[in-house]
Amino acid sequence: MSLYTSPPSSGQSFEERWGRTGKDRQDEPKHVRFWEFVHPLDVLDGGAVVKPAKHSFGLLGFESDEGVRRNFGRPGAREGPSFLRKKLGKLSVPVALIEAVQEGAAAVYDCGDVRCDGEDLEGAQDELGRVVASMVAKGLFPLVIGGGHEVAWGHYQGLREAHPQKNFRVLNFDAHFDLRDLQDGRGHSGTPFLQIATDIEQREEEGKLSAGSKLKYTCLGVQDLANTKRLFETAKRLGVSYVHGLELARNPQAGAKLVQEAVADEEGLYATFCLDVISAAEVPGVSAPQPFGLNITHLMPQIEAIARSSHTIAFDVAELCPRLDIDGRSVGVAAYLVATFIAARATS
């Protein structure tokens, strides 16, 4: 049984999926909101057509918190894609993005969801990789919405298939390194970047990557109180570049140099944003909220720089847990993050 579900093709069900309300209908055509620019697309349908555009975005949900459960975290992230989609759909569209869409320079597609059935995380990650690779083949820029941070291993698999000879860089906004060891040979939400490092080592040994290839990993927002000594040692062994969360809080420009280096990588950049890097006051709806987390507005210039780079090949948002949210704060931050990324890239 396929773990991929395509979005409703049209009608009220698709509009409701994107949060369209009676108020929106009364406002038309005076106001423009995100749901109006989104088109449904069955990305595994060989006959599905993506209209030519300089920037075509494919939004794909990853409904999973099995990795969080295995990591002894608080479940609920599997609900993230649905809540984020509804909030994003209600947001107003920046004028520059409206113009880009109207001129045919940008397009946004809802590519459906990949779900994790029961404990079969590995099957869901494999399916996520298959769908992401299909998105890239159709000329779409993958925007994947988690789900726990186990989304990163599945997302990477798809990018690896789409770019088999590239050792692209990984840039992670996160309070955690997510370099933990596997449990009984199985990954979880705290293992994806160690899994990627191991995969790159194997591909280098097999001659699928150039000699000397290794993980290129940058992590911004690392919290000393959320990572053990073992994890810092693993990061050092793997040559991880990182900036501490408190350092970024005191000086938001502290990570600017690392971001500049990342976006300059000609082999490509995969960027991933774990919402627990943000302060619990702004984002309480995550498995592991951070009292010393960052302010989202301090990170937006770096997010926009990543979005505008021609070397950036994919972006995802992880760990949104709506059932733990307060007043929709976390969903709002996640939706604004995705909207800002789309607008910055589409108008670059």
CSV table of N, CA and C in Angstrom, one decimal, residues 168-225:
chain,number,residue,atom,x,y,z
A,168,PHE,N,26.2,17.5,-1.6
A,168,PHE,CA,25.7,18.9,-1.2
A,168,PHE,C,25.8,19.1,0.3
A,169,ARG,N,25.9,20.3,0.7
A,169,ARG,CA,26.0,20.7,2.1
A,169,ARG,C,24.7,20.7,2.8
A,170,VAL,N,24.7,20.4,4.1
A,170,VAL,CA,23.5,20.5,4.9
A,170,VAL,C,23.6,21.6,5.9
A,171,LEU,N,22.6,22.5,5.9
A,171,LEU,CA,22.6,23.6,6.9
A,171,LEU,C,21.3,23.4,7.7
A,172,ASN,N,21.5,23.3,9.0
A,172,ASN,CA,20.5,23.0,10.0
A,172,ASN,C,20.3,24.1,11.0
A,173,PHE,N,19.2,24.7,11.1
A,173,PHE,CA,18.9,25.6,12.2
A,173,PHE,C,18.2,24.7,13.3
A,174,ASP,N,18.9,24.6,14.4
A,174,ASP,CA,18.5,23.5,15.4
A,174,ASP,C,19.1,23.7,16.7
A,175,ALA,N,18.4,23.5,17.8
A,175,ALA,CA,19.0,23.5,19.1
A,175,ALA,C,19.8,22.2,19.4
A,176,HIS,N,19.6,21.2,18.5
A,176,HIS,CA,20.3,19.9,18.7
A,176,HIS,C,21.1,19.5,17.4
A,177,PHE,N,22.2,18.8,17.6
A,177,PHE,CA,23.0,18.4,16.5
A,177,PHE,C,22.3,17.3,15.7
A,178,ASP,N,21.5,16.5,16.4
A,178,ASP,CA,20.8,15.3,15.8
A,178,ASP,C,21.9,14.4,15.1
A,179,LEU,N,22.9,14.1,15.9
A,179,LEU,CA,24.0,13.2,15.5
A,179,LEU,C,24.0,12.0,16.5
A,180,ARG,N,22.9,11.6,17.0
A,180,ARG,CA,22.9,10.5,18.0
A,180,ARG,C,23.0,9.1,17.3
A,181,ASP,N,23.4,8.1,18.0
A,181,ASP,CA,23.5,6.8,17.5
A,181,ASP,C,22.2,6.2,17.2
A,182,LEU,N,22.1,5.2,16.3
A,182,LEU,CA,20.9,4.5,16.0
A,182,LEU,C,20.6,3.6,17.2
A,183,GLN,N,19.3,3.3,17.3
A,183,GLN,CA,18.9,2.4,18.4
A,183,GLN,C,18.5,1.0,17.7
A,184,ASP,N,19.3,0.0,18.1
A,184,ASP,CA,19.1,-1.3,17.5
A,184,ASP,C,19.0,-1.3,16.0
A,185,GLY,N,19.9,-0.4,15.4
A,185,GLY,CA,20.0,-0.3,14.0
A,185,GLY,C,18.9,0.5,13.3
A,186,ARG,N,18.1,1.2,14.2
A,186,ARG,CA,17.0,2.0,13.6
A,186,ARG,C,17.2,3.5,13.9
A,187,GLY,N,16.8,4.3,13.0
A,187,GLY,CA,17.0,5.8,13.2
A,187,GLY,C,15.8,6.4,13.9
A,188,HIS,N,15.9,7.6,14.3
A,188,HIS,CA,14.8,8.3,14.9
A,188,HIS,C,15.0,9.8,14.7
A,189,SER,N,14.3,10.7,15.4
A,189,SER,CA,14.4,12.1,15.1
A,189,SER,C,15.7,12.7,15.5
A,190,GLY,N,16.5,12.0,16.3
A,190,GLY,CA,17.8,12.5,16.7
A,190,GLY,C,19.0,12.0,16.0
A,191,THR,N,18.7,11.2,14.9
A,191,THR,CA,19.8,10.5,14.2
A,191,THR,C,20.1,11.0,12.7
A,192,PRO,N,19.3,11.8,12.1
A,192,PRO,CA,19.3,12.0,10.7
A,192,PRO,C,20.7,12.4,10.1
A,193,PHE,N,21.4,13.2,10.8
A,193,PHE,CA,22.6,13.8,10.2
A,193,PHE,C,23.8,12.8,10.4
A,194,LEU,N,23.7,11.9,11.4
A,194,LEU,CA,24.7,10.8,11.5
A,194,LEU,C,24.4,9.8,10.4
A,195,GLN,N,23.1,9.6,10.1
A,195,GLN,CA,22.8,8.7,9.0
A,195,GLN,C,23.3,9.2,7.7
A,196,ILE,N,23.2,10.5,7.5
A,196,ILE,CA,23.7,11.2,6.2
A,196,ILE,C,25.2,11.0,6.2
A,197,ALA,N,25.9,11.3,7.3
A,197,ALA,CA,27.3,11.2,7.3
A,197,ALA,C,27.8,9.7,6.9
A,198,THR,N,27.1,8.7,7.5
A,198,THR,CA,27.4,7.3,7.2
A,198,THR,C,27.2,7.0,5.7
A,199,ASP,N,26.1,7.5,5.2
A,199,ASP,CA,25.8,7.3,3.8
A,199,ASP,C,26.8,7.9,2.9
A,200,ILE,N,27.3,9.1,3.2
A,200,ILE,CA,28.3,9.8,2.4
A,200,ILE,C,29.6,9.0,2.4
A,201,GLU,N,30.0,8.5,3.6
A,201,GLU,CA,31.2,7.7,3.7
A,201,GLU,C,31.1,6.4,2.9
A,202,GLN,N,29.9,5.8,2.9
A,202,GLN,CA,29.7,4.5,2.1
A,202,GLN,C,29.8,4.8,0.6
A,203,ARG,N,29.2,5.9,0.2
A,203,ARG,CA,29.1,6.3,-1.3
A,203,ARG,C,30.5,6.7,-1.7
A,204,GLU,N,31.3,7.3,-0.8
A,204,GLU,CA,32.7,7.7,-1.2
A,204,GLU,C,33.5,6.4,-1.4
A,205,GLU,N,33.4,5.4,-0.5
A,205,GLU,CA,34.1,4.2,-0.5
A,205,GLU,C,33.7,3.4,-1.8
A,206,GLU,N,32.5,3.5,-2.2
A,206,GLU,CA,32.0,2.8,-3.4
A,206,GLU,C,32.3,3.5,-4.7
A,207,GLY,N,32.9,4.7,-4.6
A,207,GLY,CA,33.3,5.4,-5.8
A,207,GLY,C,32.2,6.2,-6.4
A,208,LYS,N,31.0,6.3,-5.7
A,208,LYS,CA,29.9,7.1,-6.2
A,208,LYS,C,30.1,8.6,-6.0
A,209,LEU,N,31.0,9.0,-5.1
A,209,LEU,CA,31.4,10.3,-4.8
A,209,LEU,C,32.9,10.5,-5.0
A,210,SER,N,33.3,11.7,-5.2
A,210,SER,CA,34.8,11.9,-5.4
A,210,SER,C,35.5,11.5,-4.2
A,211,ALA,N,36.8,11.1,-4.4
A,211,ALA,CA,37.6,10.7,-3.2
A,211,ALA,C,37.7,11.8,-2.2
A,212,GLY,N,37.6,11.4,-0.9
A,212,GLY,CA,37.7,12.4,0.1
A,212,GLY,C,36.4,13.0,0.5
A,213,SER,N,35.3,12.7,-0.1
A,213,SER,CA,34.0,13.3,0.2
A,213,SER,C,33.6,12.9,1.6
A,214,LYS,N,33.1,13.9,2.3
A,214,LYS,CA,32.6,13.6,3.7
A,214,LYS,C,31.4,14.6,4.0
A,215,LEU,N,30.8,14.4,5.1
A,215,LEU,CA,29.7,15.2,5.5
A,215,LEU,C,30.1,16.7,5.6
A,216,LYS,N,29.3,17.5,4.9
A,216,LYS,CA,29.5,19.0,5.0
A,216,LYS,C,28.3,19.5,5.8
A,217,TYR,N,28.4,19.8,7.1
A,217,TYR,CA,27.3,20.0,7.9
A,217,TYR,C,27.5,21.2,8.8
A,218,THR,N,26.5,22.2,8.7
A,218,THR,CA,26.6,23.4,9.5
A,218,THR,C,25.3,23.4,10.4
A,219,CYS,N,25.5,23.7,11.7
A,219,CYS,CA,24.3,23.7,12.6
A,219,CYS,C,24.3,25.1,13.3
A,220,LEU,N,23.3,25.8,13.2
A,220,LEU,CA,23.1,27.1,13.9
A,220,LEU,C,22.1,27.1,15.0
A,221,GLY,N,22.5,27.5,16.2
A,221,GLY,CA,21.6,27.5,17.3
A,221,GLY,C,21.7,26.4,18.3
A,222,VAL,N,22.9,25.7,18.3
A,222,VAL,CA,23.1,24.6,19.2
A,222,VAL,C,23.1,25.1,20.7
A,223,GLN,N,22.3,24.3,21.5
A,223,GLN,CA,22.2,24.7,22.9
A,223,GLN,C,23.1,23.7,23.7
A,224,ASP,N,24.0,24.3,24.5
A,224,ASP,CA,24.9,23.5,25.4
A,224,ASP,C,24.1,22.5,26.3
A,225,LEU,N,22.9,23.0,26.8
A,225,LEU,CA,22.2,22.2,27.7
A,225,LEU,C,21.3,21.2,27.0
